[in-house]
Structure formats: structure tokens, C-alpha cells
């Protein structure tokens, strides 16, 4: 336990906030810059993980286990989301022949 | 000592996340994202969330990313066939992501200082988390089983040939 307490005392919470914001922004960048739908989906996973990291950091700094339970639920929902999303992407590839985001313009306008 | 562990893990996460975004081959992107998730699991370990670190490795890198890898190989995307966006769109994307980064950083910078509470013994242990999960959060836990059931039925229905 002494080891863990010193982690919280050595690294300030701001550093974790900075790291999470950076990872989240990289996820947004990947979402905007790529045309492959699978890479965009992976960017969403990266954003979810950035939020998870921030919640675990807050939970550890506040000494409250509820944040970690919420992270557990986020992981559950992410697993279900990935199963559905990849099934949808497989069907899109089956029907349209590509997973390029710009090819999916049926709902545009 | 532990702060250097934090710096090294943070550098690995950020560099691997950036490489995930910029690498042309989708397989490389998946592998870099797996490295990012491993470093985030390392962050969970040094934050005393051992249970979540194991769940992160098992669920994220073990199940979700393997599923991504399977789909990429199934759809035969393991070469860089992706045409890139126009340069103007790329510049706009980088500028808007950077602006979002600055705005979030500025809003967090002005937030109130959080008081560090003395952490209870074994905060992120399986015992402690199980107690919270099965007493206070029993209903969401049961609801997530319904979510999984619907996700399973939905993915089978979607992937089934018409």
C-alpha cells in the first residue's frame, strides 16, 4: 500500500488530466482524418479509453471505488458496441464493397 | 521512481495512439492501438486499480482488438488501399482537433483543486469492487446482461445472410 500512496503523491492529478485530454484529442483527430470506417471505429475506442483512464485517476485520487465500477460498465458497453458495430461494418462491406466513409452517402442531403 | 514509470507509460500511450492514427496499414493501426491499451493497463496498475488493469488486458486487448483484427483480415483490408483525404480537409481536421485539445485543457486548468483523500486499503481490489458492484450497482449489472443478450442477438441477425 505504501507504494500506491506514493504514486498518487508523486504524480499530480493534472498530469493524468493532461494525458487523457491528449489521448481524447488524438481519437478525435483519427475520427476526422481517416476515411477507413474501421480506423474511425478504433478512434472511438481510443476516446473511450481516455475517459476510462481519467475516471480511474479521479477514483484513485478521491479514494472512491464507484468510479472504477463505472469504468467496468463502460467496458461492458464498449464490448457490446464493438460486436454490433463490426457486424454492421461487415454487412456494409458485403453490400457496398468497401468500408470507405465517403462511399456511404445514401443518407446525405 | 514511480513518476518515471508514469512518464514512460504516458509517452508510450501518446506515441502509439498517434501512430495508430497516421499509419497507412490497418493491421499496424490495430497493433499500435493494442500497445496503447497495454500502456493504459499499466496506468491502471500504478493507480491501484488492479482489477481494471486485468479486465483491460482481457477484454480490450484480448477480445475487442482480436475482433477488429479478425474483421480486417476477413474483409481483406490488410493492405493500404485507402485513398487519403484532400490536404485541405486534413489541415482542417488537425486544426479542429488541436482547438478541442486547447479548449479542454484550458477548462480543466481553471477547475478547482481536488483534495487528495487518504485511499482506503485495496481500493481497486476484486473484493472491494465486487462488494460495490453487487450491492449498490446490482440493477445496472443485471441490465448489462440484457444488453449483452440483445447485442448477441443483433449481431447474429446483422451478420446473417439474407
PDB file of C-alpha atoms in Angstrom:
ATOM      1  CA  UNK A   1       0.000   0.000   0.000  1.00  0.00           C
ATOM      2  CA  UNK A   2       2.856   2.407   0.700  1.00  0.00           C
ATOM      3  CA  UNK A   3       3.926   2.011  -2.906  1.00  0.00           C
ATOM      4  CA  UNK A   4       0.491   3.033  -4.167  1.00  0.00           C
ATOM      5  CA  UNK A   5       0.091   6.001  -1.873  1.00  0.00           C
ATOM      6  CA  UNK A   6       3.405   7.336  -3.095  1.00  0.00           C
ATOM      7  CA  UNK A   7       2.187   7.077  -6.732  1.00  0.00           C
ATOM      8  CA  UNK A   8      -0.649   9.438  -6.001  1.00  0.00           C
ATOM      9  CA  UNK A   9       1.639  11.753  -4.090  1.00  0.00           C
ATOM     10  CA  UNK A  10       4.367  11.735  -6.719  1.00  0.00           C
ATOM     11  CA  UNK A  11       2.246  12.263  -9.847  1.00  0.00           C
ATOM     12  CA  UNK A  12      -0.282  15.125  -9.621  1.00  0.00           C
ATOM     13  CA  UNK A  13      -3.816  14.708 -10.925  1.00  0.00           C
ATOM     14  CA  UNK A  14      -3.228  17.402 -13.549  1.00  0.00           C
ATOM     15  CA  UNK A  15      -0.817  15.128 -15.376  1.00  0.00           C
ATOM     16  CA  UNK A  16      -3.485  12.465 -15.715  1.00  0.00           C
ATOM     17  CA  UNK A  17      -5.957  15.075 -16.968  1.00  0.00           C
ATOM     18  CA  UNK A  18      -3.368  16.242 -19.495  1.00  0.00           C
ATOM     19  CA  UNK A  19      -2.714  12.686 -20.678  1.00  0.00           C
ATOM     20  CA  UNK A  20      -6.421  11.887 -21.004  1.00  0.00           C
ATOM     21  CA  UNK A  21      -7.150  15.096 -22.910  1.00  0.00           C
ATOM     22  CA  UNK A  22      -4.264  14.339 -25.268  1.00  0.00           C
ATOM     23  CA  UNK A  23      -5.477  10.800 -25.939  1.00  0.00           C
ATOM     24  CA  UNK A  24      -9.042  12.028 -26.451  1.00  0.00           C
ATOM     25  CA  UNK A  25      -7.890  14.685 -28.930  1.00  0.00           C
ATOM     26  CA  UNK A  26      -5.863  12.083 -30.832  1.00  0.00           C
ATOM     27  CA  UNK A  27      -9.041   9.995 -31.024  1.00  0.00           C
ATOM     28  CA  UNK A  28     -10.974  12.966 -32.421  1.00  0.00           C
ATOM     29  CA  UNK A  29      -8.149  13.589 -34.906  1.00  0.00           C
ATOM     30  CA  UNK A  30      -8.285   9.981 -36.090  1.00  0.00           C
ATOM     31  CA  UNK A  31     -12.035  10.246 -36.412  1.00  0.00           C
ATOM     32  CA  UNK A  32     -11.709  13.325 -38.651  1.00  0.00           C
ATOM     33  CA  UNK A  33      -8.641  12.472 -40.690  1.00  0.00           C
ATOM     34  CA  UNK A  34      -9.227   8.867 -41.758  1.00  0.00           C
ATOM     35  CA  UNK A  35     -11.611   7.504 -44.362  1.00  0.00           C
ATOM     36  CA  UNK A  36     -11.477   3.868 -43.347  1.00  0.00           C
ATOM     37  CA  UNK A  37     -14.524   3.178 -41.178  1.00  0.00           C
ATOM     38  CA  UNK A  38     -12.681   0.572 -39.090  1.00  0.00           C
ATOM     39  CA  UNK A  39      -9.949   3.069 -38.174  1.00  0.00           C
ATOM     40  CA  UNK A  40     -12.637   5.609 -37.237  1.00  0.00           C
ATOM     41  CA  UNK A  41     -14.205   2.942 -35.025  1.00  0.00           C
ATOM     42  CA  UNK A  42     -10.837   2.288 -33.383  1.00  0.00           C
ATOM     43  CA  UNK A  43     -10.540   6.030 -32.715  1.00  0.00           C
ATOM     44  CA  UNK A  44     -13.835   5.818 -30.822  1.00  0.00           C
ATOM     45  CA  UNK A  45     -12.329   3.032 -28.721  1.00  0.00           C
ATOM     46  CA  UNK A  46      -9.325   5.242 -28.023  1.00  0.00           C
ATOM     47  CA  UNK A  47     -11.620   8.062 -26.850  1.00  0.00           C
ATOM     48  CA  UNK A  48     -13.490   5.648 -24.566  1.00  0.00           C
ATOM     49  CA  UNK A  49     -10.185   4.541 -23.080  1.00  0.00           C
ATOM     50  CA  UNK A  50      -9.075   8.116 -22.479  1.00  0.00           C
ATOM     51  CA  UNK A  51     -12.259   8.696 -20.477  1.00  0.00           C
ATOM     52  CA  UNK A  52     -11.729   5.415 -18.622  1.00  0.00           C
ATOM     53  CA  UNK A  53      -8.223   6.467 -17.649  1.00  0.00           C
ATOM     54  CA  UNK A  54      -9.494   9.808 -16.359  1.00  0.00           C
ATOM     55  CA  UNK A  55     -12.242   8.146 -14.324  1.00  0.00           C
ATOM     56  CA  UNK A  56      -9.808   5.681 -12.759  1.00  0.00           C
ATOM     57  CA  UNK A  57      -7.463   8.555 -11.920  1.00  0.00           C
ATOM     58  CA  UNK A  58     -10.272  10.536 -10.244  1.00  0.00           C
ATOM     59  CA  UNK A  59     -11.395   7.396  -8.423  1.00  0.00           C
ATOM     60  CA  UNK A  60      -7.907   6.709  -7.111  1.00  0.00           C
ATOM     61  CA  UNK A  61      -7.339  10.308  -6.072  1.00  0.00           C
ATOM     62  CA  UNK A  62     -10.695  10.552  -4.313  1.00  0.00           C
ATOM     63  CA  UNK A  63     -10.486   7.126  -2.696  1.00  0.00           C
ATOM     64  CA  UNK A  64     -13.899   6.214  -4.095  1.00  0.00           C
ATOM     65  CA  UNK A  65     -14.469   2.840  -5.758  1.00  0.00           C
ATOM     66  CA  UNK A  66     -17.596   3.940  -7.629  1.00  0.00           C
ATOM     67  CA  UNK A  67     -15.579   5.458 -10.471  1.00  0.00           C
ATOM     68  CA  UNK A  68     -13.933   2.120 -11.117  1.00  0.00           C
ATOM     69  CA  UNK A  69     -17.340   0.396 -11.175  1.00  0.00           C
ATOM     70  CA  UNK A  70     -18.418   2.912 -13.826  1.00  0.00           C
ATOM     71  CA  UNK A  71     -15.293   2.149 -15.850  1.00  0.00           C
ATOM     72  CA  UNK A  72     -16.254  -1.517 -15.644  1.00  0.00           C
ATOM     73  CA  UNK A  73     -19.696  -0.694 -17.062  1.00  0.00           C
ATOM     74  CA  UNK A  74     -18.124   1.414 -19.821  1.00  0.00           C
ATOM     75  CA  UNK A  75     -16.018  -1.592 -20.795  1.00  0.00           C
ATOM     76  CA  UNK A  76     -19.166  -3.771 -20.882  1.00  0.00           C
ATOM     77  CA  UNK A  77     -20.978  -1.317 -23.140  1.00  0.00           C
ATOM     78  CA  UNK A  78     -17.882  -0.930 -25.355  1.00  0.00           C
ATOM     79  CA  UNK A  79     -17.716  -4.698 -25.849  1.00  0.00           C
ATOM     80  CA  UNK A  80     -21.376  -4.841 -26.910  1.00  0.00           C
ATOM     81  CA  UNK A  81     -20.894  -1.791 -29.138  1.00  0.00           C
ATOM     82  CA  UNK A  82     -17.910  -3.343 -30.900  1.00  0.00           C
ATOM     83  CA  UNK A  83     -19.802  -6.572 -31.569  1.00  0.00           C
ATOM     84  CA  UNK A  84     -22.701  -4.695 -33.165  1.00  0.00           C
ATOM     85  CA  UNK A  85     -20.539  -2.153 -34.972  1.00  0.00           C
ATOM     86  CA  UNK A  86     -18.270  -4.721 -36.564  1.00  0.00           C
ATOM     87  CA  UNK A  87     -21.306  -6.743 -37.686  1.00  0.00           C
ATOM     88  CA  UNK A  88     -22.683  -3.582 -39.317  1.00  0.00           C
ATOM     89  CA  UNK A  89     -19.312  -2.870 -40.971  1.00  0.00           C
ATOM     90  CA  UNK A  90     -19.155  -6.434 -42.273  1.00  0.00           C
ATOM     91  CA  UNK A  91     -22.599  -6.048 -43.796  1.00  0.00           C
ATOM     92  CA  UNK A  92     -21.668  -2.664 -45.304  1.00  0.00           C
ATOM     93  CA  UNK A  93     -18.613  -4.238 -46.897  1.00  0.00           C
ATOM     94  CA  UNK A  94     -20.775  -7.088 -48.130  1.00  0.00           C
ATOM     95  CA  UNK A  95     -23.306  -4.741 -49.724  1.00  0.00           C
ATOM     96  CA  UNK A  96     -21.163  -1.844 -50.941  1.00  0.00           C
ATOM     97  CA  UNK A  97     -17.797  -3.491 -51.477  1.00  0.00           C
ATOM     98  CA  UNK A  98     -15.818  -1.069 -49.312  1.00  0.00           C
ATOM     99  CA  UNK A  99     -15.719   0.459 -45.844  1.00  0.00           C
ATOM    100  CA  UNK A 100     -14.770   3.905 -47.103  1.00  0.00           C
ATOM    101  CA  UNK A 101     -16.761   6.529 -45.206  1.00  0.00           C
ATOM    102  CA  UNK A 102     -17.135   8.721 -48.315  1.00  0.00           C
ATOM    103  CA  UNK A 103     -18.788   5.845 -50.190  1.00  0.00           C
ATOM    104  CA  UNK A 104     -21.581   5.798 -47.624  1.00  0.00           C
ATOM    105  CA  UNK A 105     -23.556   8.789 -48.871  1.00  0.00           C
ATOM    106  CA  UNK A 106     -27.040   7.357 -49.244  1.00  0.00           C
ATOM    107  CA  UNK A 107     -28.301   9.360 -46.261  1.00  0.00           C
ATOM    108  CA  UNK A 108     -26.574  12.566 -47.364  1.00  0.00           C
ATOM    109  CA  UNK A 109     -28.809  15.597 -48.076  1.00  0.00           C
TER     110      UNK A 109
ATOM    111  CA  UNK B   1      10.978   6.159  -9.330  1.00  0.00           C
ATOM    112  CA  UNK B   2       7.229   5.827  -9.910  1.00  0.00           C
ATOM    113  CA  UNK B   3       6.992   9.156 -11.649  1.00  0.00           C
ATOM    114  CA  UNK B   4       9.414   7.891 -14.300  1.00  0.00           C
ATOM    115  CA  UNK B   5       7.159   4.865 -14.752  1.00  0.00           C
ATOM    116  CA  UNK B   6       4.291   7.303 -15.315  1.00  0.00           C
ATOM    117  CA  UNK B   7       6.280   9.380 -17.809  1.00  0.00           C
ATOM    118  CA  UNK B   8       7.396   6.306 -19.771  1.00  0.00           C
ATOM    119  CA  UNK B   9       3.868   4.861 -19.885  1.00  0.00           C
ATOM    120  CA  UNK B  10       2.411   8.229 -20.903  1.00  0.00           C
ATOM    121  CA  UNK B  11       4.973   8.592 -23.695  1.00  0.00           C
ATOM    122  CA  UNK B  12       4.189   5.076 -24.941  1.00  0.00           C
ATOM    123  CA  UNK B  13       0.431   5.754 -24.915  1.00  0.00           C
ATOM    124  CA  UNK B  14       0.637   9.059 -26.757  1.00  0.00           C
ATOM    125  CA  UNK B  15       3.181   7.916 -29.358  1.00  0.00           C
ATOM    126  CA  UNK B  16       1.327   4.654 -30.056  1.00  0.00           C
ATOM    127  CA  UNK B  17      -2.025   6.482 -30.301  1.00  0.00           C
ATOM    128  CA  UNK B  18      -0.517   8.913 -32.818  1.00  0.00           C
ATOM    129  CA  UNK B  19       0.990   6.048 -34.791  1.00  0.00           C
ATOM    130  CA  UNK B  20      -2.421   4.354 -34.778  1.00  0.00           C
ATOM    131  CA  UNK B  21      -3.943   7.416 -36.418  1.00  0.00           C
ATOM    132  CA  UNK B  22      -1.240   8.024 -39.016  1.00  0.00           C
ATOM    133  CA  UNK B  23      -0.178   4.520 -40.076  1.00  0.00           C
ATOM    134  CA  UNK B  24      -1.439   3.534 -43.501  1.00  0.00           C
ATOM    135  CA  UNK B  25      -1.848  -0.200 -42.956  1.00  0.00           C
ATOM    136  CA  UNK B  26      -4.936  -1.078 -40.841  1.00  0.00           C
ATOM    137  CA  UNK B  27      -3.124  -4.063 -39.291  1.00  0.00           C
ATOM    138  CA  UNK B  28      -0.410  -1.735 -37.993  1.00  0.00           C
ATOM    139  CA  UNK B  29      -3.108   0.562 -36.623  1.00  0.00           C
ATOM    140  CA  UNK B  30      -4.631  -2.324 -34.676  1.00  0.00           C
ATOM    141  CA  UNK B  31      -1.241  -3.344 -33.286  1.00  0.00           C
ATOM    142  CA  UNK B  32      -0.441   0.224 -32.202  1.00  0.00           C
ATOM    143  CA  UNK B  33      -3.846   0.501 -30.539  1.00  0.00           C
ATOM    144  CA  UNK B  34      -3.132  -2.745 -28.661  1.00  0.00           C
ATOM    145  CA  UNK B  35       0.144  -1.206 -27.432  1.00  0.00           C
ATOM    146  CA  UNK B  36      -1.802   1.880 -26.301  1.00  0.00           C
ATOM    147  CA  UNK B  37      -4.269  -0.288 -24.390  1.00  0.00           C
ATOM    148  CA  UNK B  38      -1.416  -2.166 -22.697  1.00  0.00           C
ATOM    149  CA  UNK B  39       0.127   1.107 -21.556  1.00  0.00           C
ATOM    150  CA  UNK B  40      -3.268   2.257 -20.243  1.00  0.00           C
ATOM    151  CA  UNK B  41      -3.444  -1.029 -18.313  1.00  0.00           C
ATOM    152  CA  UNK B  42      -0.047  -0.090 -16.869  1.00  0.00           C
ATOM    153  CA  UNK B  43      -1.517   3.258 -15.809  1.00  0.00           C
ATOM    154  CA  UNK B  44      -4.328   1.367 -14.076  1.00  0.00           C
ATOM    155  CA  UNK B  45      -1.751  -0.720 -12.206  1.00  0.00           C
ATOM    156  CA  UNK B  46       0.136   2.299 -10.880  1.00  0.00           C
ATOM    157  CA  UNK B  47      -3.222   3.889  -9.967  1.00  0.00           C
ATOM    158  CA  UNK B  48      -4.037   0.907  -7.709  1.00  0.00           C
ATOM    159  CA  UNK B  49      -6.836  -0.395  -9.979  1.00  0.00           C
ATOM    160  CA  UNK B  50      -5.516  -3.920 -10.393  1.00  0.00           C
ATOM    161  CA  UNK B  51      -8.862  -5.490 -11.256  1.00  0.00           C
ATOM    162  CA  UNK B  52      -9.497  -2.989 -14.030  1.00  0.00           C
ATOM    163  CA  UNK B  53      -5.968  -3.480 -15.361  1.00  0.00           C
ATOM    164  CA  UNK B  54      -6.623  -7.203 -15.773  1.00  0.00           C
ATOM    165  CA  UNK B  55     -10.068  -6.534 -17.292  1.00  0.00           C
ATOM    166  CA  UNK B  56      -8.486  -4.021 -19.664  1.00  0.00           C
ATOM    167  CA  UNK B  57      -5.983  -6.598 -20.892  1.00  0.00           C
ATOM    168  CA  UNK B  58      -8.503  -9.440 -21.135  1.00  0.00           C
ATOM    169  CA  UNK B  59     -11.466  -7.541 -22.606  1.00  0.00           C
ATOM    170  CA  UNK B  60      -9.845  -4.795 -24.664  1.00  0.00           C
ATOM    171  CA  UNK B  61      -6.648  -6.308 -25.978  1.00  0.00           C
ATOM    172  CA  UNK B  62      -7.825  -9.890 -25.720  1.00  0.00           C
ATOM    173  CA  UNK B  63     -11.347  -9.719 -27.102  1.00  0.00           C
ATOM    174  CA  UNK B  64     -12.130  -6.387 -28.755  1.00  0.00           C
ATOM    175  CA  UNK B  65      -8.886  -5.865 -30.646  1.00  0.00           C
ATOM    176  CA  UNK B  66      -8.752  -9.504 -31.747  1.00  0.00           C
ATOM    177  CA  UNK B  67     -12.265  -8.978 -33.117  1.00  0.00           C
ATOM    178  CA  UNK B  68     -11.004  -5.925 -35.017  1.00  0.00           C
ATOM    179  CA  UNK B  69      -8.088  -7.960 -36.354  1.00  0.00           C
ATOM    180  CA  UNK B  70     -10.431 -10.732 -37.450  1.00  0.00           C
ATOM    181  CA  UNK B  71     -12.727  -8.327 -39.285  1.00  0.00           C
ATOM    182  CA  UNK B  72      -9.794  -6.607 -41.029  1.00  0.00           C
ATOM    183  CA  UNK B  73      -8.455  -9.939 -42.185  1.00  0.00           C
ATOM    184  CA  UNK B  74     -11.945 -11.166 -43.122  1.00  0.00           C
ATOM    185  CA  UNK B  75     -12.620  -8.101 -45.261  1.00  0.00           C
ATOM    186  CA  UNK B  76      -9.128  -8.374 -46.782  1.00  0.00           C
ATOM    187  CA  UNK B  77      -8.156  -4.842 -45.775  1.00  0.00           C
ATOM    188  CA  UNK B  78      -4.635  -5.791 -44.732  1.00  0.00           C
ATOM    189  CA  UNK B  79      -3.053  -3.534 -47.323  1.00  0.00           C
ATOM    190  CA  UNK B  80      -3.219   0.212 -47.642  1.00  0.00           C
ATOM    191  CA  UNK B  81      -5.979   0.600 -50.218  1.00  0.00           C
ATOM    192  CA  UNK B  82      -7.375   3.648 -48.510  1.00  0.00           C
ATOM    193  CA  UNK B  83      -7.260   6.837 -50.546  1.00  0.00           C
ATOM    194  CA  UNK B  84      -6.371   9.761 -48.341  1.00  0.00           C
ATOM    195  CA  UNK B  85      -8.478  12.838 -47.837  1.00  0.00           C
ATOM    196  CA  UNK B  86      -7.613  16.137 -49.541  1.00  0.00           C
ATOM    197  CA  UNK B  87      -4.882  18.180 -47.879  1.00  0.00           C
ATOM    198  CA  UNK B  88      -7.270  20.994 -47.002  1.00  0.00           C
ATOM    199  CA  UNK B  89      -9.547  18.570 -45.139  1.00  0.00           C
ATOM    200  CA  UNK B  90      -6.527  17.133 -43.305  1.00  0.00           C
ATOM    201  CA  UNK B  91      -5.368  20.594 -42.219  1.00  0.00           C
ATOM    202  CA  UNK B  92      -8.897  21.431 -41.070  1.00  0.00           C
ATOM    203  CA  UNK B  93      -9.052  18.167 -39.095  1.00  0.00           C
ATOM    204  CA  UNK B  94      -5.726  18.821 -37.373  1.00  0.00           C
ATOM    205  CA  UNK B  95      -6.696  22.416 -36.556  1.00  0.00           C
ATOM    206  CA  UNK B  96     -10.081  21.445 -35.132  1.00  0.00           C
ATOM    207  CA  UNK B  97      -8.632  18.594 -33.049  1.00  0.00           C
ATOM    208  CA  UNK B  98      -5.955  20.954 -31.740  1.00  0.00           C
ATOM    209  CA  UNK B  99      -8.581  23.567 -30.885  1.00  0.00           C
ATOM    210  CA  UNK B 100     -10.602  20.947 -28.999  1.00  0.00           C
ATOM    211  CA  UNK B 101      -7.434  19.969 -27.142  1.00  0.00           C
ATOM    212  CA  UNK B 102      -6.728  23.579 -26.164  1.00  0.00           C
ATOM    213  CA  UNK B 103     -10.307  24.251 -25.055  1.00  0.00           C
ATOM    214  CA  UNK B 104     -10.477  21.125 -22.903  1.00  0.00           C
ATOM    215  CA  UNK B 105      -7.065  21.825 -21.409  1.00  0.00           C
ATOM    216  CA  UNK B 106      -7.984  25.431 -20.595  1.00  0.00           C
ATOM    217  CA  UNK B 107     -11.275  24.414 -19.000  1.00  0.00           C
ATOM    218  CA  UNK B 108      -9.552  21.796 -16.840  1.00  0.00           C
ATOM    219  CA  UNK B 109      -6.766  24.189 -15.912  1.00  0.00           C
ATOM    220  CA  UNK B 110      -9.201  26.619 -14.331  1.00  0.00           C
ATOM    221  CA  UNK B 111     -11.078  23.931 -12.418  1.00  0.00           C
ATOM    222  CA  UNK B 112     -10.927  23.672  -8.657  1.00  0.00           C
ATOM    223  CA  UNK B 113      -8.188  21.765  -6.915  1.00  0.00           C
ATOM    224  CA  UNK B 114      -9.168  18.293  -5.918  1.00  0.00           C
ATOM    225  CA  UNK B 115      -8.320  17.348  -2.383  1.00  0.00           C
ATOM    226  CA  UNK B 116      -6.482  14.067  -2.148  1.00  0.00           C
ATOM    227  CA  UNK B 117      -8.340  11.732   0.157  1.00  0.00           C
ATOM    228  CA  UNK B 118      -6.499   9.005   2.025  1.00  0.00           C
ATOM    229  CA  UNK B 119      -7.183   5.980  -0.105  1.00  0.00           C
ATOM    230  CA  UNK B 120      -8.774   3.012   1.563  1.00  0.00           C
ATOM    231  CA  UNK B 121      -6.835  -0.218   1.659  1.00  0.00           C
ATOM    232  CA  UNK B 122      -7.243  -2.195  -1.553  1.00  0.00           C
ATOM    233  CA  UNK B 123      -9.498   0.317  -3.293  1.00  0.00           C
ATOM    234  CA  UNK B 124      -9.333  -1.300  -6.709  1.00  0.00           C
ATOM    235  CA  UNK B 125      -9.162  -4.890  -5.488  1.00  0.00           C
ATOM    236  CA  UNK B 126     -11.586  -7.548  -6.661  1.00  0.00           C
ATOM    237  CA  UNK B 127     -13.008  -7.832  -3.139  1.00  0.00           C
ATOM    238  CA  UNK B 128     -13.787  -4.146  -2.768  1.00  0.00           C
ATOM    239  CA  UNK B 129     -15.098  -3.651  -6.299  1.00  0.00           C
ATOM    240  CA  UNK B 130     -17.230  -6.799  -6.048  1.00  0.00           C
ATOM    241  CA  UNK B 131     -18.826  -5.512  -2.869  1.00  0.00           C
ATOM    242  CA  UNK B 132     -19.740  -2.200  -4.512  1.00  0.00           C
ATOM    243  CA  UNK B 133     -20.831  -3.855  -7.747  1.00  0.00           C
ATOM    244  CA  UNK B 134     -23.119  -6.426  -6.166  1.00  0.00           C
ATOM    245  CA  UNK B 135     -24.700  -4.158  -3.569  1.00  0.00           C
ATOM    246  CA  UNK B 136     -25.141  -0.636  -4.942  1.00  0.00           C
ATOM    247  CA  UNK B 137     -24.901  -1.400  -8.644  1.00  0.00           C
ATOM    248  CA  UNK B 138     -26.745  -4.702  -8.795  1.00  0.00           C
ATOM    249  CA  UNK B 139     -29.516  -3.395 -11.062  1.00  0.00           C
ATOM    250  CA  UNK B 140     -27.175  -1.937 -13.717  1.00  0.00           C
ATOM    251  CA  UNK B 141     -25.168  -5.140 -13.545  1.00  0.00           C
ATOM    252  CA  UNK B 142     -28.265  -7.201 -14.336  1.00  0.00           C
ATOM    253  CA  UNK B 143     -29.325  -4.707 -17.006  1.00  0.00           C
ATOM    254  CA  UNK B 144     -25.949  -5.120 -18.706  1.00  0.00           C
ATOM    255  CA  UNK B 145     -26.698  -8.834 -19.093  1.00  0.00           C
ATOM    256  CA  UNK B 146     -29.837  -7.887 -21.047  1.00  0.00           C
ATOM    257  CA  UNK B 147     -27.668  -5.508 -23.105  1.00  0.00           C
ATOM    258  CA  UNK B 148     -25.292  -8.344 -23.914  1.00  0.00           C
ATOM    259  CA  UNK B 149     -28.159 -10.612 -24.879  1.00  0.00           C
ATOM    260  CA  UNK B 150     -29.574  -8.012 -27.258  1.00  0.00           C
ATOM    261  CA  UNK B 151     -26.102  -7.304 -28.657  1.00  0.00           C
ATOM    262  CA  UNK B 152     -25.591 -11.006 -29.312  1.00  0.00           C
ATOM    263  CA  UNK B 153     -28.976 -11.392 -31.000  1.00  0.00           C
ATOM    264  CA  UNK B 154     -28.437  -8.192 -33.004  1.00  0.00           C
ATOM    265  CA  UNK B 155     -25.003  -9.152 -34.290  1.00  0.00           C
ATOM    266  CA  UNK B 156     -26.220 -12.619 -35.296  1.00  0.00           C
ATOM    267  CA  UNK B 157     -29.174 -11.030 -37.082  1.00  0.00           C
ATOM    268  CA  UNK B 158     -26.958  -8.465 -38.839  1.00  0.00           C
ATOM    269  CA  UNK B 159     -24.287 -10.895 -39.926  1.00  0.00           C
ATOM    270  CA  UNK B 160     -26.759 -13.464 -41.189  1.00  0.00           C
ATOM    271  CA  UNK B 161     -27.098 -13.691 -44.952  1.00  0.00           C
ATOM    272  CA  UNK B 162     -30.475 -12.579 -46.204  1.00  0.00           C
TER     273      UNK B 162
END
